[in-house]
Amino acid sequence: MADMLTVSDKIEEEITYIPGIESINTRDLMPYLKEAEMDTIPPKIVMESFQQVKKADFILHNTIYELEPAILQALNEYRPNYAIGPISFSQNLAKSNPIRSHTFWPDSDCTEWLGSKPPGSVLYVSFGSLVEVSEEVIQEVAHGILLSGVNFIWAVRGGMKDALPNGFEDKMKDKGLIVPWCDQIQVLSNPCIGGFLTHCGWNSIQESIWCQVPMICYPLSYDQPPNRRLVVDVLKIGVNLSDEVSMNRACISENVRKLMSASASDGLRMEVRKVRDILRNAIEKGGSSDINFDRFIEHLKAKLHAMD
């Protein structure tokens, strides 16, 4: 691991020497690149993956070339890289078929509740299915949402519900709905959804873009911090949940209200719409992802033929 970039988790600085990235703050790196994390099991697995990928003949990326051209061009200096995303649901999108989630949890039917709310008035909240969220964060987010006064639907999985403040469900009354899980893209595509409070998982970001829903971001781990940077700082289709180092319910409330306000939401939706058009064009026949997939197949065939 001696050749891997590691930084102190106590110092924030701008890094300007990574090929394909003009500048990135250390706070936006994967947590597993922080020195304090390096001796734990997950970063060792990640670092081993980094080493193994160096042996690959080709690398496929679940992204769209137009969203990250400089990075992909830099990677192509080392070996062939193909952006063929979004691979999780592109076939359904291209065919305009209904999209169903594939999870271990049953979907919750929230159609009737969503249908009772005005267009663009509901905040959808989900922190994904993998990373645990601390009780402190859950409580501050809950208090912040209540203070904001906006309508919301919150997918609260498993034990996370126990972390909600006492009496939270009584206080939210008809302004909020708590569900154990839901078909995320069906919720995001509902006209009443005006914003998405997300952990910045990559699939969630792509689904939010497709449904033209601006995001309010709270990255937790893995690739989520650099994903936040792409959403907020590069594409400008979202905002940060909190501007403070520690979670603050007053700041959360203010940022939620800003996101859901007509002035901010309209501007963000305009930008999301532009990015959504890029995504749609990429997966259509002759689009960048379609072309890249065909190029990969041709190069793979040539590689296999050369091995015979």
PDB file of N, CA and C in Angstrom, residues 260-308:
ATOM      1  N   MET A 260     -36.415  23.274  -0.763  1.00  0.00           N
ATOM      2  CA  MET A 260     -37.816  23.074  -1.123  1.00  0.00           C
ATOM      3  C   MET A 260     -38.514  24.363  -1.537  1.00  0.00           C
ATOM      4  N   SER A 261     -37.849  25.512  -1.388  1.00  0.00           N
ATOM      5  CA  SER A 261     -38.457  26.776  -1.800  1.00  0.00           C
ATOM      6  C   SER A 261     -38.504  26.849  -3.319  1.00  0.00           C
ATOM      7  N   ALA A 262     -39.494  27.561  -3.829  1.00  0.00           N
ATOM      8  CA  ALA A 262     -39.689  27.625  -5.276  1.00  0.00           C
ATOM      9  C   ALA A 262     -38.482  28.228  -5.985  1.00  0.00           C
ATOM     10  N   SER A 263     -37.904  29.292  -5.427  1.00  0.00           N
ATOM     11  CA  SER A 263     -36.801  29.981  -6.096  1.00  0.00           C
ATOM     12  C   SER A 263     -35.585  29.073  -6.255  1.00  0.00           C
ATOM     13  N   ALA A 264     -35.202  28.396  -5.169  1.00  0.00           N
ATOM     14  CA  ALA A 264     -34.036  27.505  -5.229  1.00  0.00           C
ATOM     15  C   ALA A 264     -34.345  26.249  -6.025  1.00  0.00           C
ATOM     16  N   SER A 265     -35.512  25.673  -5.785  1.00  0.00           N
ATOM     17  CA  SER A 265     -35.866  24.411  -6.429  1.00  0.00           C
ATOM     18  C   SER A 265     -35.966  24.561  -7.943  1.00  0.00           C
ATOM     19  N   ASP A 266     -36.536  25.667  -8.411  1.00  0.00           N
ATOM     20  CA  ASP A 266     -36.680  25.871  -9.850  1.00  0.00           C
ATOM     21  C   ASP A 266     -35.318  25.935 -10.539  1.00  0.00           C
ATOM     22  N   GLY A 267     -34.369  26.650  -9.905  1.00  0.00           N
ATOM     23  CA  GLY A 267     -33.036  26.751 -10.487  1.00  0.00           C
ATOM     24  C   GLY A 267     -32.322  25.416 -10.515  1.00  0.00           C
ATOM     25  N   LEU A 268     -32.432  24.665  -9.418  1.00  0.00           N
ATOM     26  CA  LEU A 268     -31.794  23.353  -9.349  1.00  0.00           C
ATOM     27  C   LEU A 268     -32.436  22.378 -10.326  1.00  0.00           C
ATOM     28  N   ARG A 269     -33.765  22.440 -10.430  1.00  0.00           N
ATOM     29  CA  ARG A 269     -34.459  21.543 -11.363  1.00  0.00           C
ATOM     30  C   ARG A 269     -34.035  21.815 -12.808  1.00  0.00           C
ATOM     31  N   MET A 270     -33.789  23.077 -13.117  1.00  0.00           N
ATOM     32  CA  MET A 270     -33.337  23.411 -14.466  1.00  0.00           C
ATOM     33  C   MET A 270     -31.991  22.744 -14.758  1.00  0.00           C
ATOM     34  N   GLU A 271     -31.092  22.775 -13.756  1.00  0.00           N
ATOM     35  CA  GLU A 271     -29.788  22.142 -13.932  1.00  0.00           C
ATOM     36  C   GLU A 271     -29.918  20.617 -13.979  1.00  0.00           C
ATOM     37  N   VAL A 272     -30.785  20.058 -13.116  1.00  0.00           N
ATOM     38  CA  VAL A 272     -30.996  18.606 -13.130  1.00  0.00           C
ATOM     39  C   VAL A 272     -31.545  18.168 -14.483  1.00  0.00           C
ATOM     40  N   ARG A 273     -32.432  18.972 -15.039  1.00  0.00           N
ATOM     41  CA  ARG A 273     -33.019  18.633 -16.337  1.00  0.00           C
ATOM     42  C   ARG A 273     -31.933  18.548 -17.415  1.00  0.00           C
ATOM     43  N   LYS A 274     -30.973  19.463 -17.358  1.00  0.00           N
ATOM     44  CA  LYS A 274     -29.873  19.436 -18.331  1.00  0.00           C
ATOM     45  C   LYS A 274     -29.057  18.147 -18.196  1.00  0.00           C
ATOM     46  N   VAL A 275     -28.770  17.771 -16.949  1.00  0.00           N
ATOM     47  CA  VAL A 275     -27.978  16.562 -16.721  1.00  0.00           C
ATOM     48  C   VAL A 275     -28.780  15.324 -17.102  1.00  0.00           C
ATOM     49  N   ARG A 276     -30.082  15.371 -16.843  1.00  0.00           N
ATOM     50  CA  ARG A 276     -30.933  14.237 -17.221  1.00  0.00           C
ATOM     51  C   ARG A 276     -30.926  14.031 -18.736  1.00  0.00           C
ATOM     52  N   ASP A 277     -30.922  15.121 -19.490  1.00  0.00           N
ATOM     53  CA  ASP A 277     -30.858  15.009 -20.943  1.00  0.00           C
ATOM     54  C   ASP A 277     -29.548  14.349 -21.379  1.00  0.00           C
ATOM     55  N   ILE A 278     -28.467  14.669 -20.670  1.00  0.00           N
ATOM     56  CA  ILE A 278     -27.179  14.038 -20.959  1.00  0.00           C
ATOM     57  C   ILE A 278     -27.268  12.536 -20.717  1.00  0.00           C
ATOM     58  N   LEU A 279     -27.875  12.164 -19.595  1.00  0.00           N
ATOM     59  CA  LEU A 279     -28.028  10.748 -19.257  1.00  0.00           C
ATOM     60  C   LEU A 279     -28.875  10.030 -20.301  1.00  0.00           C
ATOM     61  N   ARG A 280     -30.004  10.638 -20.665  1.00  0.00           N
ATOM     62  CA  ARG A 280     -30.893  10.011 -21.649  1.00  0.00           C
ATOM     63  C   ARG A 280     -30.177   9.824 -22.989  1.00  0.00           C
ATOM     64  N   ASN A 281     -29.485  10.863 -23.432  1.00  0.00           N
ATOM     65  CA  ASN A 281     -28.793  10.777 -24.719  1.00  0.00           C
ATOM     66  C   ASN A 281     -27.711   9.700 -24.702  1.00  0.00           C
ATOM     67  N   ALA A 282     -27.073   9.521 -23.535  1.00  0.00           N
ATOM     68  CA  ALA A 282     -25.975   8.555 -23.437  1.00  0.00           C
ATOM     69  C   ALA A 282     -26.445   7.124 -23.634  1.00  0.00           C
ATOM     70  N   ILE A 283     -27.651   6.800 -23.152  1.00  0.00           N
ATOM     71  CA  ILE A 283     -28.108   5.410 -23.210  1.00  0.00           C
ATOM     72  C   ILE A 283     -28.916   5.098 -24.464  1.00  0.00           C
ATOM     73  N   GLU A 284     -29.241   6.127 -25.246  1.00  0.00           N
ATOM     74  CA  GLU A 284     -29.963   5.879 -26.483  1.00  0.00           C
ATOM     75  C   GLU A 284     -29.012   5.335 -27.550  1.00  0.00           C
ATOM     76  N   LYS A 285     -29.582   4.765 -28.607  1.00  0.00           N
ATOM     77  CA  LYS A 285     -28.777   4.225 -29.697  1.00  0.00           C
ATOM     78  C   LYS A 285     -27.888   5.325 -30.263  1.00  0.00           C
ATOM     79  N   GLY A 286     -26.591   5.067 -30.307  1.00  0.00           N
ATOM     80  CA  GLY A 286     -25.661   6.073 -30.796  1.00  0.00           C
ATOM     81  C   GLY A 286     -25.152   7.019 -29.729  1.00  0.00           C
ATOM     82  N   GLY A 287     -25.649   6.862 -28.492  1.00  0.00           N
ATOM     83  CA  GLY A 287     -25.169   7.681 -27.386  1.00  0.00           C
ATOM     84  C   GLY A 287     -23.826   7.178 -26.886  1.00  0.00           C
ATOM     85  N   SER A 288     -23.196   7.945 -26.019  1.00  0.00           N
ATOM     86  CA  SER A 288     -21.836   7.608 -25.585  1.00  0.00           C
ATOM     87  C   SER A 288     -21.763   6.266 -24.866  1.00  0.00           C
ATOM     88  N   SER A 289     -22.716   5.967 -23.987  1.00  0.00           N
ATOM     89  CA  SER A 289     -22.681   4.691 -23.267  1.00  0.00           C
ATOM     90  C   SER A 289     -22.949   3.524 -24.209  1.00  0.00           C
ATOM     91  N   ASP A 290     -23.858   3.729 -25.153  1.00  0.00           N
ATOM     92  CA  ASP A 290     -24.160   2.694 -26.147  1.00  0.00           C
ATOM     93  C   ASP A 290     -22.933   2.413 -27.018  1.00  0.00           C
ATOM     94  N   ILE A 291     -22.277   3.475 -27.459  1.00  0.00           N
ATOM     95  CA  ILE A 291     -21.077   3.325 -28.290  1.00  0.00           C
ATOM     96  C   ILE A 291     -19.949   2.680 -27.496  1.00  0.00           C
ATOM     97  N   ASN A 292     -19.778   3.118 -26.247  1.00  0.00           N
ATOM     98  CA  ASN A 292     -18.698   2.566 -25.427  1.00  0.00           C
ATOM     99  C   ASN A 292     -18.888   1.076 -25.159  1.00  0.00           C
ATOM    100  N   PHE A 293     -20.136   0.664 -24.972  1.00  0.00           N
ATOM    101  CA  PHE A 293     -20.378  -0.762 -24.746  1.00  0.00           C
ATOM    102  C   PHE A 293     -20.026  -1.567 -25.993  1.00  0.00           C
ATOM    103  N   ASP A 294     -20.419  -1.061 -27.154  1.00  0.00           N
ATOM    104  CA  ASP A 294     -20.079  -1.748 -28.406  1.00  0.00           C
ATOM    105  C   ASP A 294     -18.562  -1.802 -28.605  1.00  0.00           C
ATOM    106  N   ARG A 295     -17.870  -0.712 -28.267  1.00  0.00           N
ATOM    107  CA  ARG A 295     -16.407  -0.680 -28.391  1.00  0.00           C
ATOM    108  C   ARG A 295     -15.771  -1.705 -27.461  1.00  0.00           C
ATOM    109  N   PHE A 296     -16.308  -1.803 -26.243  1.00  0.00           N
ATOM    110  CA  PHE A 296     -15.779  -2.781 -25.298  1.00  0.00           C
ATOM    111  C   PHE A 296     -15.924  -4.197 -25.842  1.00  0.00           C
ATOM    112  N   ILE A 297     -17.098  -4.517 -26.388  1.00  0.00           N
ATOM    113  CA  ILE A 297     -17.332  -5.860 -26.932  1.00  0.00           C
ATOM    114  C   ILE A 297     -16.357  -6.156 -28.071  1.00  0.00           C
ATOM    115  N   GLU A 298     -16.147  -5.186 -28.951  1.00  0.00           N
ATOM    116  CA  GLU A 298     -15.224  -5.391 -30.071  1.00  0.00           C
ATOM    117  C   GLU A 298     -13.794  -5.594 -29.577  1.00  0.00           C
ATOM    118  N   HIS A 299     -13.383  -4.787 -28.603  1.00  0.00           N
ATOM    119  CA  HIS A 299     -12.027  -4.929 -28.065  1.00  0.00           C
ATOM    120  C   HIS A 299     -11.865  -6.241 -27.310  1.00  0.00           C
ATOM    121  N   LEU A 300     -12.928  -6.673 -26.629  1.00  0.00           N
ATOM    122  CA  LEU A 300     -12.878  -7.945 -25.914  1.00  0.00           C
ATOM    123  C   LEU A 300     -12.746  -9.104 -26.899  1.00  0.00           C
ATOM    124  N   LYS A 301     -13.517  -9.046 -27.986  1.00  0.00           N
ATOM    125  CA  LYS A 301     -13.425 -10.092 -29.009  1.00  0.00           C
ATOM    126  C   LYS A 301     -12.017 -10.152 -29.592  1.00  0.00           C
ATOM    127  N   ALA A 302     -11.446  -8.968 -29.851  1.00  0.00           N
ATOM    128  CA  ALA A 302     -10.097  -8.921 -30.412  1.00  0.00           C
ATOM    129  C   ALA A 302      -9.078  -9.505 -29.436  1.00  0.00           C
ATOM    130  N   LYS A 303      -9.266  -9.214 -28.165  1.00  0.00           N
ATOM    131  CA  LYS A 303      -8.364  -9.734 -27.136  1.00  0.00           C
ATOM    132  C   LYS A 303      -8.449 -11.258 -27.068  1.00  0.00           C
ATOM    133  N   LEU A 304      -9.674 -11.784 -27.084  1.00  0.00           N
ATOM    134  CA  LEU A 304      -9.867 -13.233 -27.018  1.00  0.00           C
ATOM    135  C   LEU A 304      -9.320 -13.918 -28.268  1.00  0.00           C
ATOM    136  N   HIS A 305      -9.532 -13.261 -29.426  1.00  0.00           N
ATOM    137  CA  HIS A 305      -9.027 -13.835 -30.681  1.00  0.00           C
ATOM    138  C   HIS A 305      -7.502 -13.905 -30.662  1.00  0.00           C
ATOM    139  N   ALA A 306      -6.864 -12.878 -30.095  1.00  0.00           N
ATOM    140  CA  ALA A 306      -5.401 -12.839 -30.034  1.00  0.00           C
ATOM    141  C   ALA A 306      -4.844 -13.916 -29.113  1.00  0.00           C
ATOM    142  N   MET A 307      -5.677 -14.360 -28.164  1.00  0.00           N
ATOM    143  CA  MET A 307      -5.234 -15.378 -27.208  1.00  0.00           C
ATOM    144  C   MET A 307      -5.344 -16.786 -27.777  1.00  0.00           C
ATOM    145  N   ASP A 308      -6.143 -16.952 -28.868  1.00  0.00           N
ATOM    146  CA  ASP A 308      -6.325 -18.288 -29.462  1.00  0.00           C
ATOM    147  C   ASP A 308      -5.048 -18.760 -30.160  1.00  0.00           C
TER     148      ASP A 308
END
